[in-house]
CSV table of C-alpha atoms in Angstrom, one decimal:
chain,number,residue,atom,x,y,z
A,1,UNK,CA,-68.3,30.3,-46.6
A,2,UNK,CA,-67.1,33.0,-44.5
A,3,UNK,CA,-63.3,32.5,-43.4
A,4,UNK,CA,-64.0,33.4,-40.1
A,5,UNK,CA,-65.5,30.3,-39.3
A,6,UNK,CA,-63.0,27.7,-39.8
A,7,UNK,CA,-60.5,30.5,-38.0
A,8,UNK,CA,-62.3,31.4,-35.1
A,9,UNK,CA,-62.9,27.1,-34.9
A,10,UNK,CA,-59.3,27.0,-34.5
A,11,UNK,CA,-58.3,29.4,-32.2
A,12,UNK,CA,-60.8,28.2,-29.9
A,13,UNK,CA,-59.3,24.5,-30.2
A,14,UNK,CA,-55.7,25.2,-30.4
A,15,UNK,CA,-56.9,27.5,-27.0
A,16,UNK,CA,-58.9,24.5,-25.8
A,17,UNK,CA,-55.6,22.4,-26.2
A,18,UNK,CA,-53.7,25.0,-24.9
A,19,UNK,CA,-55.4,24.6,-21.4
A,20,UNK,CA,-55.2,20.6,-21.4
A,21,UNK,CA,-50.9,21.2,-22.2
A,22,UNK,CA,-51.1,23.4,-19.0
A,23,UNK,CA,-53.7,22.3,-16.7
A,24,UNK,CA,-53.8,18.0,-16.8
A,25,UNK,CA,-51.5,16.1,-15.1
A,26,UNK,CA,-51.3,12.4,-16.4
A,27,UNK,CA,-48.7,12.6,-19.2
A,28,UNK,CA,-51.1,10.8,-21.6
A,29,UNK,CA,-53.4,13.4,-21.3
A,30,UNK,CA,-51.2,15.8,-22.1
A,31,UNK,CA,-50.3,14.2,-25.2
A,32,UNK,CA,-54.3,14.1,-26.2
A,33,UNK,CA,-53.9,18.1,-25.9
A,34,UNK,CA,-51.5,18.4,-27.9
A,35,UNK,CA,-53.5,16.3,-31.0
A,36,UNK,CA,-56.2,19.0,-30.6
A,37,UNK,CA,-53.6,21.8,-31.0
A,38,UNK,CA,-52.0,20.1,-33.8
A,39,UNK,CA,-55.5,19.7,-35.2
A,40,UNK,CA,-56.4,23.2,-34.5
A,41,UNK,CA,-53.6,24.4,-36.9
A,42,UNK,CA,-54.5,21.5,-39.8
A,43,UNK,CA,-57.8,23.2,-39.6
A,44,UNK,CA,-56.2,26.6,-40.0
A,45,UNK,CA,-54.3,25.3,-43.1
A,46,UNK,CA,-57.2,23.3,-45.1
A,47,UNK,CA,-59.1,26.7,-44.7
A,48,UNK,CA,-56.6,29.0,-46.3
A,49,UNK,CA,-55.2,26.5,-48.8
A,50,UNK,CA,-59.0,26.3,-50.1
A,51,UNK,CA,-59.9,29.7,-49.7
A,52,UNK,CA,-56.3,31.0,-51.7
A,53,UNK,CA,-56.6,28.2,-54.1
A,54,UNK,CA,-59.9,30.1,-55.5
A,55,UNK,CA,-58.6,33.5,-54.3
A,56,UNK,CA,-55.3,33.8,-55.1
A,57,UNK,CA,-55.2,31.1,-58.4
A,58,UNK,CA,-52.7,29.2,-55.7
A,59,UNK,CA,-52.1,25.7,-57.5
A,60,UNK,CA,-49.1,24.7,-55.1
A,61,UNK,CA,-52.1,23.5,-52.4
A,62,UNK,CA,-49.2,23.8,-49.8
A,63,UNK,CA,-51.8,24.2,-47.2
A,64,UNK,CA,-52.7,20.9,-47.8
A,65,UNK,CA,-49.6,19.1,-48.4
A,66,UNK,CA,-48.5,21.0,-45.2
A,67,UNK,CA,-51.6,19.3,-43.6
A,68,UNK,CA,-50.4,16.3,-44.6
A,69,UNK,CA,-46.9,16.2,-43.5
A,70,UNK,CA,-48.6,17.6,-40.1
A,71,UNK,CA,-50.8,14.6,-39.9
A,72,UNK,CA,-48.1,12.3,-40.5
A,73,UNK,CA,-45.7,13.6,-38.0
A,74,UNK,CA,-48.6,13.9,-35.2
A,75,UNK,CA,-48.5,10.4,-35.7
A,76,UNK,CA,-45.1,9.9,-35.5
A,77,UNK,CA,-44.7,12.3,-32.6
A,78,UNK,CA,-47.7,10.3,-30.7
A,79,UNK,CA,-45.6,7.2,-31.2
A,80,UNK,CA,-42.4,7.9,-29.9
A,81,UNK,CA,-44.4,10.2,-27.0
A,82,UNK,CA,-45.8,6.9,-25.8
A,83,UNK,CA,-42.9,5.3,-25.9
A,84,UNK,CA,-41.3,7.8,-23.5
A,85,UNK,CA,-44.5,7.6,-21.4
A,86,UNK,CA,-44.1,4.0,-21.0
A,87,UNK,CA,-40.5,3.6,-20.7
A,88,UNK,CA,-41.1,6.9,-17.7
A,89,UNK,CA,-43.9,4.4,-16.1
A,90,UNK,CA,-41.8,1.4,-16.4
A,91,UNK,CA,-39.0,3.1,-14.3
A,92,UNK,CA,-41.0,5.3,-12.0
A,93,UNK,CA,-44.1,3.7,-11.5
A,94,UNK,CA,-46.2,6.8,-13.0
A,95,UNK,CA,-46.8,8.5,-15.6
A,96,UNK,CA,-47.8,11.8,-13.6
A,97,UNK,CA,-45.8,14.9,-15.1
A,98,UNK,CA,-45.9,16.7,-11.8
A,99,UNK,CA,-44.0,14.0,-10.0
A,100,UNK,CA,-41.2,13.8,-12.0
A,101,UNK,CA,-39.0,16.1,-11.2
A,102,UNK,CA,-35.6,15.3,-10.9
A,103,UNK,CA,-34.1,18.0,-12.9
A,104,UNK,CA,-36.3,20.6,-11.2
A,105,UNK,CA,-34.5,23.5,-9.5
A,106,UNK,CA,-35.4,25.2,-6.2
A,107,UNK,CA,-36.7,21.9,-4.8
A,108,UNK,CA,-35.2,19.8,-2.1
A,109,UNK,CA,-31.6,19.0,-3.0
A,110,UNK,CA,-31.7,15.9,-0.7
A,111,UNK,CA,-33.7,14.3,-3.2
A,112,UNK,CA,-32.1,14.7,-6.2
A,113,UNK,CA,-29.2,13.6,-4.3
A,114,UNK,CA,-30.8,10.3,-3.1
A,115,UNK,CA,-32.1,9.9,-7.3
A,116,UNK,CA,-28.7,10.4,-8.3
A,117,UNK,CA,-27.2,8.0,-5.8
A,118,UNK,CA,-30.0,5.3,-6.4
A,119,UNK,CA,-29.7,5.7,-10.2
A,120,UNK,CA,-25.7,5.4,-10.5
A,121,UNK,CA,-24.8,2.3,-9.4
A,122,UNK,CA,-28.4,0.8,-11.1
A,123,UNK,CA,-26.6,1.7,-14.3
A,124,UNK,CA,-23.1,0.5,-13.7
A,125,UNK,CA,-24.6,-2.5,-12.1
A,126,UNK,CA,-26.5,-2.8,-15.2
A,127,UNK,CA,-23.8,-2.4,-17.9
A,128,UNK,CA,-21.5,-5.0,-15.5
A,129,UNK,CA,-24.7,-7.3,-15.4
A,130,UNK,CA,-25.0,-7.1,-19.1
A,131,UNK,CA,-21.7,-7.5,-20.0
A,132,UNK,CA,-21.3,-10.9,-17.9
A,133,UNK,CA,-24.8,-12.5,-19.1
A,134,UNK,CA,-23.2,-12.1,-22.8
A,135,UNK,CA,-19.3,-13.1,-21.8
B,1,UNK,CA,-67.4,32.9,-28.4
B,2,UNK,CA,-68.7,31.7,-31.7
B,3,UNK,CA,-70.8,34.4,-31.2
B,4,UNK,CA,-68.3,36.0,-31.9
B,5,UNK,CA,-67.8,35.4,-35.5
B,6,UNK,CA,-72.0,35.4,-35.8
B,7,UNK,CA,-72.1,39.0,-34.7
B,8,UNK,CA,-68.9,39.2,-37.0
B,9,UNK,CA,-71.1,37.6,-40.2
B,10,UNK,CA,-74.2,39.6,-39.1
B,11,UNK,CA,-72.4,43.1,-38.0
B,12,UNK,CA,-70.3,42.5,-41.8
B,13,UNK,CA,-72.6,43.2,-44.3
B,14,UNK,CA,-73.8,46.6,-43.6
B,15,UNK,CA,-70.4,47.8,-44.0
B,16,UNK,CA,-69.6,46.4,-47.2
B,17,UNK,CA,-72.2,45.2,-49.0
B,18,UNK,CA,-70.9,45.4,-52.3
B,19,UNK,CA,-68.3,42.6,-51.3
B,20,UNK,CA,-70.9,40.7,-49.5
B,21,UNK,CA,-72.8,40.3,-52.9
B,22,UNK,CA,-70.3,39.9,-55.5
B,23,UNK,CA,-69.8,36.3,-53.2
B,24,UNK,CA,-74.0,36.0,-52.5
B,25,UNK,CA,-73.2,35.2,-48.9
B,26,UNK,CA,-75.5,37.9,-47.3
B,27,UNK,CA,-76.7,35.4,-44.9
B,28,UNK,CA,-75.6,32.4,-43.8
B,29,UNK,CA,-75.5,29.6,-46.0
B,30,UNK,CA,-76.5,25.8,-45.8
B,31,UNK,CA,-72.6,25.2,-45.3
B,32,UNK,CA,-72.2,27.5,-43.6
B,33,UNK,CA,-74.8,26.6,-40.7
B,34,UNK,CA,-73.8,23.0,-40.9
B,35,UNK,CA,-70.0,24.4,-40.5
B,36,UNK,CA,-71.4,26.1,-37.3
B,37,UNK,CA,-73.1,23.3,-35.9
B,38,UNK,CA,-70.5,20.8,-36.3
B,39,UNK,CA,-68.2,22.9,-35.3
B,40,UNK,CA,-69.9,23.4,-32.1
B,41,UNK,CA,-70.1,19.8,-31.1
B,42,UNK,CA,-66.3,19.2,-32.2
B,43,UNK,CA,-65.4,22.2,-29.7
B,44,UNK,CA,-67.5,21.2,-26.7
B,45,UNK,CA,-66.0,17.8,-27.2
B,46,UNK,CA,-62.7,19.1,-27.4
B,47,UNK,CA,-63.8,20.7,-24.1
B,48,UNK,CA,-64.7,17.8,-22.3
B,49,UNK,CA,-61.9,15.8,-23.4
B,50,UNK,CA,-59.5,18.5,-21.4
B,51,UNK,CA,-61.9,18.8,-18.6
B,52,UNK,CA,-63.6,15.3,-18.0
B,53,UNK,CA,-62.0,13.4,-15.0
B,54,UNK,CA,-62.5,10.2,-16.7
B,55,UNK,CA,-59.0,9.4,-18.4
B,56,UNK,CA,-60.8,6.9,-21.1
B,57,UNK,CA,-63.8,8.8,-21.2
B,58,UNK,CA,-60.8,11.8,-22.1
B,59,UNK,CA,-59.9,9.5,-25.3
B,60,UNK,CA,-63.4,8.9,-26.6
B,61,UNK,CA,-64.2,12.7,-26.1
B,62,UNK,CA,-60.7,12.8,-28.7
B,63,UNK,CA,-63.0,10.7,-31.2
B,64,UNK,CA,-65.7,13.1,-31.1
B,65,UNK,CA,-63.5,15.9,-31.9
B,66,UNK,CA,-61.3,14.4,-34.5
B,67,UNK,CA,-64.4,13.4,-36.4
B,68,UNK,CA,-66.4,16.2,-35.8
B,69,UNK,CA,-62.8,17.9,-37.5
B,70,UNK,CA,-63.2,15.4,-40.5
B,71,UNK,CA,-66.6,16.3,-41.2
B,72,UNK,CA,-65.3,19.9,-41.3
B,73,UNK,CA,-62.9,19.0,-43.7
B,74,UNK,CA,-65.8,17.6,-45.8
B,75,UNK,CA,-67.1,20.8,-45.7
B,76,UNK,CA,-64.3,23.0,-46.9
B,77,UNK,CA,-64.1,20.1,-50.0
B,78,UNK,CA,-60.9,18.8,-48.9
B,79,UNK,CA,-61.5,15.4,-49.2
B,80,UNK,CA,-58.5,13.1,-49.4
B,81,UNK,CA,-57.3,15.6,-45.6
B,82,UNK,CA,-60.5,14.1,-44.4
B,83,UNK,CA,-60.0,10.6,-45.0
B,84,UNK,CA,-56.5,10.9,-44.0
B,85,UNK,CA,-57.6,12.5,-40.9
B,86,UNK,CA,-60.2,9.3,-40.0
B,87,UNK,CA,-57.6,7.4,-40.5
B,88,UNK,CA,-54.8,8.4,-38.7
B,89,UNK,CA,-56.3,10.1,-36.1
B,90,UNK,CA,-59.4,8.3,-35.3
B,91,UNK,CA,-57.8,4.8,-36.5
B,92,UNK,CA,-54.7,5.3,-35.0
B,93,UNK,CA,-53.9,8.1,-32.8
B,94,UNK,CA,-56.3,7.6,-30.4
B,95,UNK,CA,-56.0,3.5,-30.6
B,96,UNK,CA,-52.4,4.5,-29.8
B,97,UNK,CA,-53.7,6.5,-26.7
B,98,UNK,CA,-55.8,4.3,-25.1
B,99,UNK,CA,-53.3,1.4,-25.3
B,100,UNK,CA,-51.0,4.0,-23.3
B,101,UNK,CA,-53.6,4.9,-21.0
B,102,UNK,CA,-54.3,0.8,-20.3
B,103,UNK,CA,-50.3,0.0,-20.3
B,104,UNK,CA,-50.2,3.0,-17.3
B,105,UNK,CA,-52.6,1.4,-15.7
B,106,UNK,CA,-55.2,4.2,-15.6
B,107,UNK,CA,-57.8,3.5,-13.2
B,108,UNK,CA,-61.5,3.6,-14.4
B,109,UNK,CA,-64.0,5.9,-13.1
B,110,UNK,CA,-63.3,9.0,-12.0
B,111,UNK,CA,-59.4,9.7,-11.0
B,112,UNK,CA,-59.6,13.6,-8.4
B,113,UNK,CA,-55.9,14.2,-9.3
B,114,UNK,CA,-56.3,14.0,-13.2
B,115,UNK,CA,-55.7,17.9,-13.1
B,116,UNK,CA,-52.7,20.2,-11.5
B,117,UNK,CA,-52.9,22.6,-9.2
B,118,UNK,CA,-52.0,25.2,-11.6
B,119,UNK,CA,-55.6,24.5,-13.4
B,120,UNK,CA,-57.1,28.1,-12.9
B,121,UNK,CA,-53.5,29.8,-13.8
B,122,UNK,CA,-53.8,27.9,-17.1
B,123,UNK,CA,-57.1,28.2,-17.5
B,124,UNK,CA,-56.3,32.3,-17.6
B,125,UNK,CA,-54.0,31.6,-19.8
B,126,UNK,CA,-56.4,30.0,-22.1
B,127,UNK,CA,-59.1,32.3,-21.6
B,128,UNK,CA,-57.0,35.4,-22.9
B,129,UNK,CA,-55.4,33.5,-25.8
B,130,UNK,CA,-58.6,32.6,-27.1
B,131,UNK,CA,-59.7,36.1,-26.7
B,132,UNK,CA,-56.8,37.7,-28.6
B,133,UNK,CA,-57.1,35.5,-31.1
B,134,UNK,CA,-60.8,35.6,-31.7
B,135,UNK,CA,-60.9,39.2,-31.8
B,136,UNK,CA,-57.9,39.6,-33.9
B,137,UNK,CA,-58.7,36.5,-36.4
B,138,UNK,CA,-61.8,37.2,-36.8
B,139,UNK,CA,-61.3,41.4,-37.0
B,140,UNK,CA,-58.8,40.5,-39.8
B,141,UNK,CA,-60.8,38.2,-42.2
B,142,UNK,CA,-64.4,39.9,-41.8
B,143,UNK,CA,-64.5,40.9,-45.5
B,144,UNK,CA,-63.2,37.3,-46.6
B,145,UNK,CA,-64.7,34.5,-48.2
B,146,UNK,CA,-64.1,31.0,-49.4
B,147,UNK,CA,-65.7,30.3,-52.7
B,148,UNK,CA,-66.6,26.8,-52.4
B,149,UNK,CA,-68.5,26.1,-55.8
B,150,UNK,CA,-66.9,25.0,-59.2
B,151,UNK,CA,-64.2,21.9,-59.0
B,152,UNK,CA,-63.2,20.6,-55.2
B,153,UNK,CA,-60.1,22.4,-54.4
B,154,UNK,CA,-59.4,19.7,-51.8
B,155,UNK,CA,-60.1,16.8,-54.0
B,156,UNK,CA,-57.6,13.8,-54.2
B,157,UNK,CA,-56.8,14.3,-57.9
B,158,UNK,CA,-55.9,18.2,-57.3
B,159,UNK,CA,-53.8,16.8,-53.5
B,160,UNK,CA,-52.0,13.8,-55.7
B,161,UNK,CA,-51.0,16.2,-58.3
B,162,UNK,CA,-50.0,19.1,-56.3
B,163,UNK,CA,-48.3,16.8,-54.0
B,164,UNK,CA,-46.3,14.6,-56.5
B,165,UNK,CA,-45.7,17.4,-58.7
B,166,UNK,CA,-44.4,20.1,-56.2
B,167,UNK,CA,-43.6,18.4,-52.7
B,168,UNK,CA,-42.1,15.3,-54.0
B,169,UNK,CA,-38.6,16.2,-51.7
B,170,UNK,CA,-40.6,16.6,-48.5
B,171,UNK,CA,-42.7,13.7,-49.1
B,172,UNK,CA,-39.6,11.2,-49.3
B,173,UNK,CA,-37.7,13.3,-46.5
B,174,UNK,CA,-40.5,12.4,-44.4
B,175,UNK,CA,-40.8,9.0,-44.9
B,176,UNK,CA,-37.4,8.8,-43.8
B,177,UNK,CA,-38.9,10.7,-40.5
B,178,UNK,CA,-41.7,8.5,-39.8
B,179,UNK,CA,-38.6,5.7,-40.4
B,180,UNK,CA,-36.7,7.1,-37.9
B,181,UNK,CA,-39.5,7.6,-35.4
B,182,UNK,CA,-40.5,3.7,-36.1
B,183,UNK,CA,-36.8,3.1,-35.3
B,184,UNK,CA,-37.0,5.4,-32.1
B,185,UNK,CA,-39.8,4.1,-30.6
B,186,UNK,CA,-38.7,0.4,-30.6
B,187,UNK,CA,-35.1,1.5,-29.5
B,188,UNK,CA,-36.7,3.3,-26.8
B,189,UNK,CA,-38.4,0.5,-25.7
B,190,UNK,CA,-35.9,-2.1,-25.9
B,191,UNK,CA,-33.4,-0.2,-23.9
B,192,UNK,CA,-36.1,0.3,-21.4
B,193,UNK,CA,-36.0,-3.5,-21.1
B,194,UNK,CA,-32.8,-3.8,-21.2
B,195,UNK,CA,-31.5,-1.6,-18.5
B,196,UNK,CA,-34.1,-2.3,-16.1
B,197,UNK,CA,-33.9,-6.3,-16.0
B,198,UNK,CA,-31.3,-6.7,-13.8
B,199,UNK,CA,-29.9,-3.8,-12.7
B,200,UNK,CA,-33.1,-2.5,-10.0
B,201,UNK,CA,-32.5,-6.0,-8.0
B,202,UNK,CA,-28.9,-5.3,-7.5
B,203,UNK,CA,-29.0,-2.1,-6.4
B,204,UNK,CA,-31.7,-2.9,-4.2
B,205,UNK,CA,-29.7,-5.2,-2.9
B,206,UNK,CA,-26.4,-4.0,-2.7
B,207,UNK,CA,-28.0,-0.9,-1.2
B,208,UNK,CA,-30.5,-2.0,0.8
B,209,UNK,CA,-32.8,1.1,-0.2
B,210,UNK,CA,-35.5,1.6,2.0
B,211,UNK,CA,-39.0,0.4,1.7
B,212,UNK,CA,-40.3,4.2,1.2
B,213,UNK,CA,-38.7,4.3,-2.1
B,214,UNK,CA,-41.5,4.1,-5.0
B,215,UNK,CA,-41.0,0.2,-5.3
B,216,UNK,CA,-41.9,0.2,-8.9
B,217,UNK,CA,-38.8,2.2,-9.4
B,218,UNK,CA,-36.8,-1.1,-8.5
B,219,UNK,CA,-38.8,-4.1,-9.4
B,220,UNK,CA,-37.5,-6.4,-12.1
B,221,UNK,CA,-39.5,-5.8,-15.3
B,222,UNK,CA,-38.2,-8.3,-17.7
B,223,UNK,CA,-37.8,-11.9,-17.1
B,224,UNK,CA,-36.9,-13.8,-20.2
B,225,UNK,CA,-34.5,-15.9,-21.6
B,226,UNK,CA,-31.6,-13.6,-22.1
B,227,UNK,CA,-31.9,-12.0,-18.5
B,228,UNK,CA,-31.8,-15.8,-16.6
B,229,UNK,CA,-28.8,-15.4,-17.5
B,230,UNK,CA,-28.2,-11.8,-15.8
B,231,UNK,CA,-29.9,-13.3,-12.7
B,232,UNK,CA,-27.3,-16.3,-12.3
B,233,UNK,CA,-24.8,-13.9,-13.0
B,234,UNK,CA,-25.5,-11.5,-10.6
B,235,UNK,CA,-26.6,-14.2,-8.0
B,236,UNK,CA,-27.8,-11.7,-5.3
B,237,UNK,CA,-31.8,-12.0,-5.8
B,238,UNK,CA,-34.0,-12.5,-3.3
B,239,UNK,CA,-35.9,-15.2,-4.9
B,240,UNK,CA,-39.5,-15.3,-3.0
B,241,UNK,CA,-40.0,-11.8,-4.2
B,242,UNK,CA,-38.6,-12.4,-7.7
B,243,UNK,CA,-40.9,-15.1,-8.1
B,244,UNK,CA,-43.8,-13.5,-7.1
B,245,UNK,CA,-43.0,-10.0,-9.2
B,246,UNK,CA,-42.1,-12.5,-12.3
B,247,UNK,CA,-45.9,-13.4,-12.2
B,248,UNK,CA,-47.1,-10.2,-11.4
B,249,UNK,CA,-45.4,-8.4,-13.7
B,250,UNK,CA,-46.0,-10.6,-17.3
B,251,UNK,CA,-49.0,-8.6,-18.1
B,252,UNK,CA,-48.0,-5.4,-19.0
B,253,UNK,CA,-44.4,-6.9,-20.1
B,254,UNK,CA,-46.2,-9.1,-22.5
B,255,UNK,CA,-49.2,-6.4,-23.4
B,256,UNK,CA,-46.0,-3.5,-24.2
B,257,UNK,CA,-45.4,-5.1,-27.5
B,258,UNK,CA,-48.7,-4.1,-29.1
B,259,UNK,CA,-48.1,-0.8,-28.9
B,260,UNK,CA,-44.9,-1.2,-30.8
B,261,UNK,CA,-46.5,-3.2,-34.1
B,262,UNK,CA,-48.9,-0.9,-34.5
B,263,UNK,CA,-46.8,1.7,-35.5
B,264,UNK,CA,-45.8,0.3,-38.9
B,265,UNK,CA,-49.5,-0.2,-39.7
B,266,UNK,CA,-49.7,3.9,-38.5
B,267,UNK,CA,-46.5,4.5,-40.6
B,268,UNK,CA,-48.2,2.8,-43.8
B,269,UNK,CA,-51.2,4.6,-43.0
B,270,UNK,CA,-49.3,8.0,-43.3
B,271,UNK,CA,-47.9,7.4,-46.3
């Protein structure tokens, strides 16, 4: 097979995720993106691990073991992604990447000031709160 | 811009013919055409999954793709990648995906703001990295082939011993990774719960924040036996609302622990 299949496959993929990281706006989304970059370069790596293995007398098969570690981090990376997407939701009330942003710059200081103020005393009250219901 | 690489294979052999038949890949090979045509399904549904409006219809595209990927795999003889990738990906990943997009309550149908305003900026941006890397990727391997025949070099026997006999260190290390992301993910989640039983009401209270504020940012999220206590405690609750939020808000309270236990069942899975 010639290599240029499986490579020019991945480029347009990891290109194809590229635009989903930059252009969607729901966090989840953004997260299915980045699986189809992350898949783009597995693809990259089966390829040239098979075609070196026969090429190049390469018995490591890095490529693949690389593909696997890849895989298995993915998955580790879309759990605690999810986790952070659902703790965001629970707090804010969305999960849309364009509305949070509290550590912006060059946006209205007013209302970072009115998110610090609200979110200050929910914490202390908190910790207080916490430390009575176990006393 | 597959095209691409076809006027890549076809342009090829004039040049350097003596290459092209020491591999006997002149023309395109059975492989090689189902390569293509797989490929171009997993790619236009990699397309539609970052275009479609649909969020859920987004992660069923993701199916298409990752499959369509696996069968690739198939292709190139690597085997065990192939199952692993079913697995994980299409078992997991995306069952992962669309329990977030149901805990975020994502409406069905068609949602107009599921894309930024930056869309055509980014979409540049993706237009010109795919064609830098088409050209260069495929300029740089036009004379290159895989050699497919004789033993797999994917199979699982050559991935078990290669991987057992060379990445042993790695493989452990990142056990204790997936560990620690296991651990993450339900700390993550438990100090959400934590934090945000009590503390919202009070402030709320205390504060008197007005109505324009998001009100999800300060409704109580957990009611259960340990924060009864934190509601005594703090005594200030307005108790018609916290009655009716209690009810309202089970579901997704209740639904949030699925997400958690399947991660051990994706954590075995990667191993």
């Amino acid at each position: 097979m010639h290599l240029a299949y499986p490579a020019v496959l991945a480029a347009l993929l990891f290109c194809t995720g590229l635009y989903g990281v930059l252009a969607r706006r729901n966090a989840i989304l953004v997260l299915m993106s980045v699986e189809l970059m992350l898949n783009a370069v597995n693809l990259n790596l089966v390829a040239f691990d098979v075609w070196l293995s026969k090429a190049a007398e390469e018995t490591l098969h890095s490529g693949q073991a690389l593909t696997l570690f890849t895989i298995a981090i993915a998955a580790a990376e879309i759990g605690i992604g999810l986790a952070i997407v659902l703790a965001v939701h629970r707090n804010r009330g969305t999960a849309d990447i364009d509305k949070l942003r509290d550590t912006a710059e060059g946006h209205g200081p007013e209302d970072t000031d009115d998110d610090a103020r609200t979110a200050e005393p929910a914490a202390e009250t908190g910790r207080t709160g916490k430390a009575e219901a176990t006393a | 811009m597959t095209l691409a690489a076809a006027t890549a294979t076809t342009a090829h052999p004039t040049l350097t013919t003596v290459a092209a038949e020491s591999h006997g890949f002149l023309s395109p090979t059975g492989v090689e055409v189902a390569f293509l045509l797989v490929g171009l399904v997993t790619f236009g549904a990699a397309l539609v999954t970052v275009t479609t409006k649909q969020l859920v219809h987004a992660a069923l595209w993701l199916v298409v793709a990752l499959g369509g990927l696996a069968v690739e795999y198939l292709l190139l003889t690597a085997e065990f990648i192939a199952w692993v990738q079913v697995l994980i990906y299409v078992g997991s990943v995306v069952v992962l995906l669309l329990f977030g997009l149901m805990l975020t309550r994502a409406p069905i149908g068609r949602s107009p703001d599921a894309d930024s305003g930056n869309r055509w900026a980014a979409l540049v941006v993706a237009v010109a990295a795919a064609a830098a890397l088409v050209w260069v990727v495929a300029d740089a391997f036009r004379t290159t082939w895989i050699d497919l025949d004789g033993p797999a070099a994917g199979s699982t026997e050559a991935t078990g011993a290669s991987l057992f006999q060379n990445w042993v260190l790695p493989f452990e290390a990142l056990s204790v990774l997936l560990l620690a992301a296991l651990v993450g993910a339900i700390v993550l989640s438990r100090k959400a719960k934590a934090e945000s039983s009590s503390p919202p009401l009070n402030s709320r209270a205390a504060t008197g924040s007005s109505p324009s504020a998001p009100n999800s940012r300060n409704r109580p999220i957990r009611r259960n036996g340990r924060s009864e206590a934190t509601r005594s405690a703090a005594g200030t609750e307005p108790t018609a609302r916290g009655t009716a939020s209690t009810t309202k808000e089970t579901g997704p309270t209740e639904a949030s622990n699925p997400v958690e236990a399947t991660n051990p069942t994706e954590q075995e899975g990667a191993r």
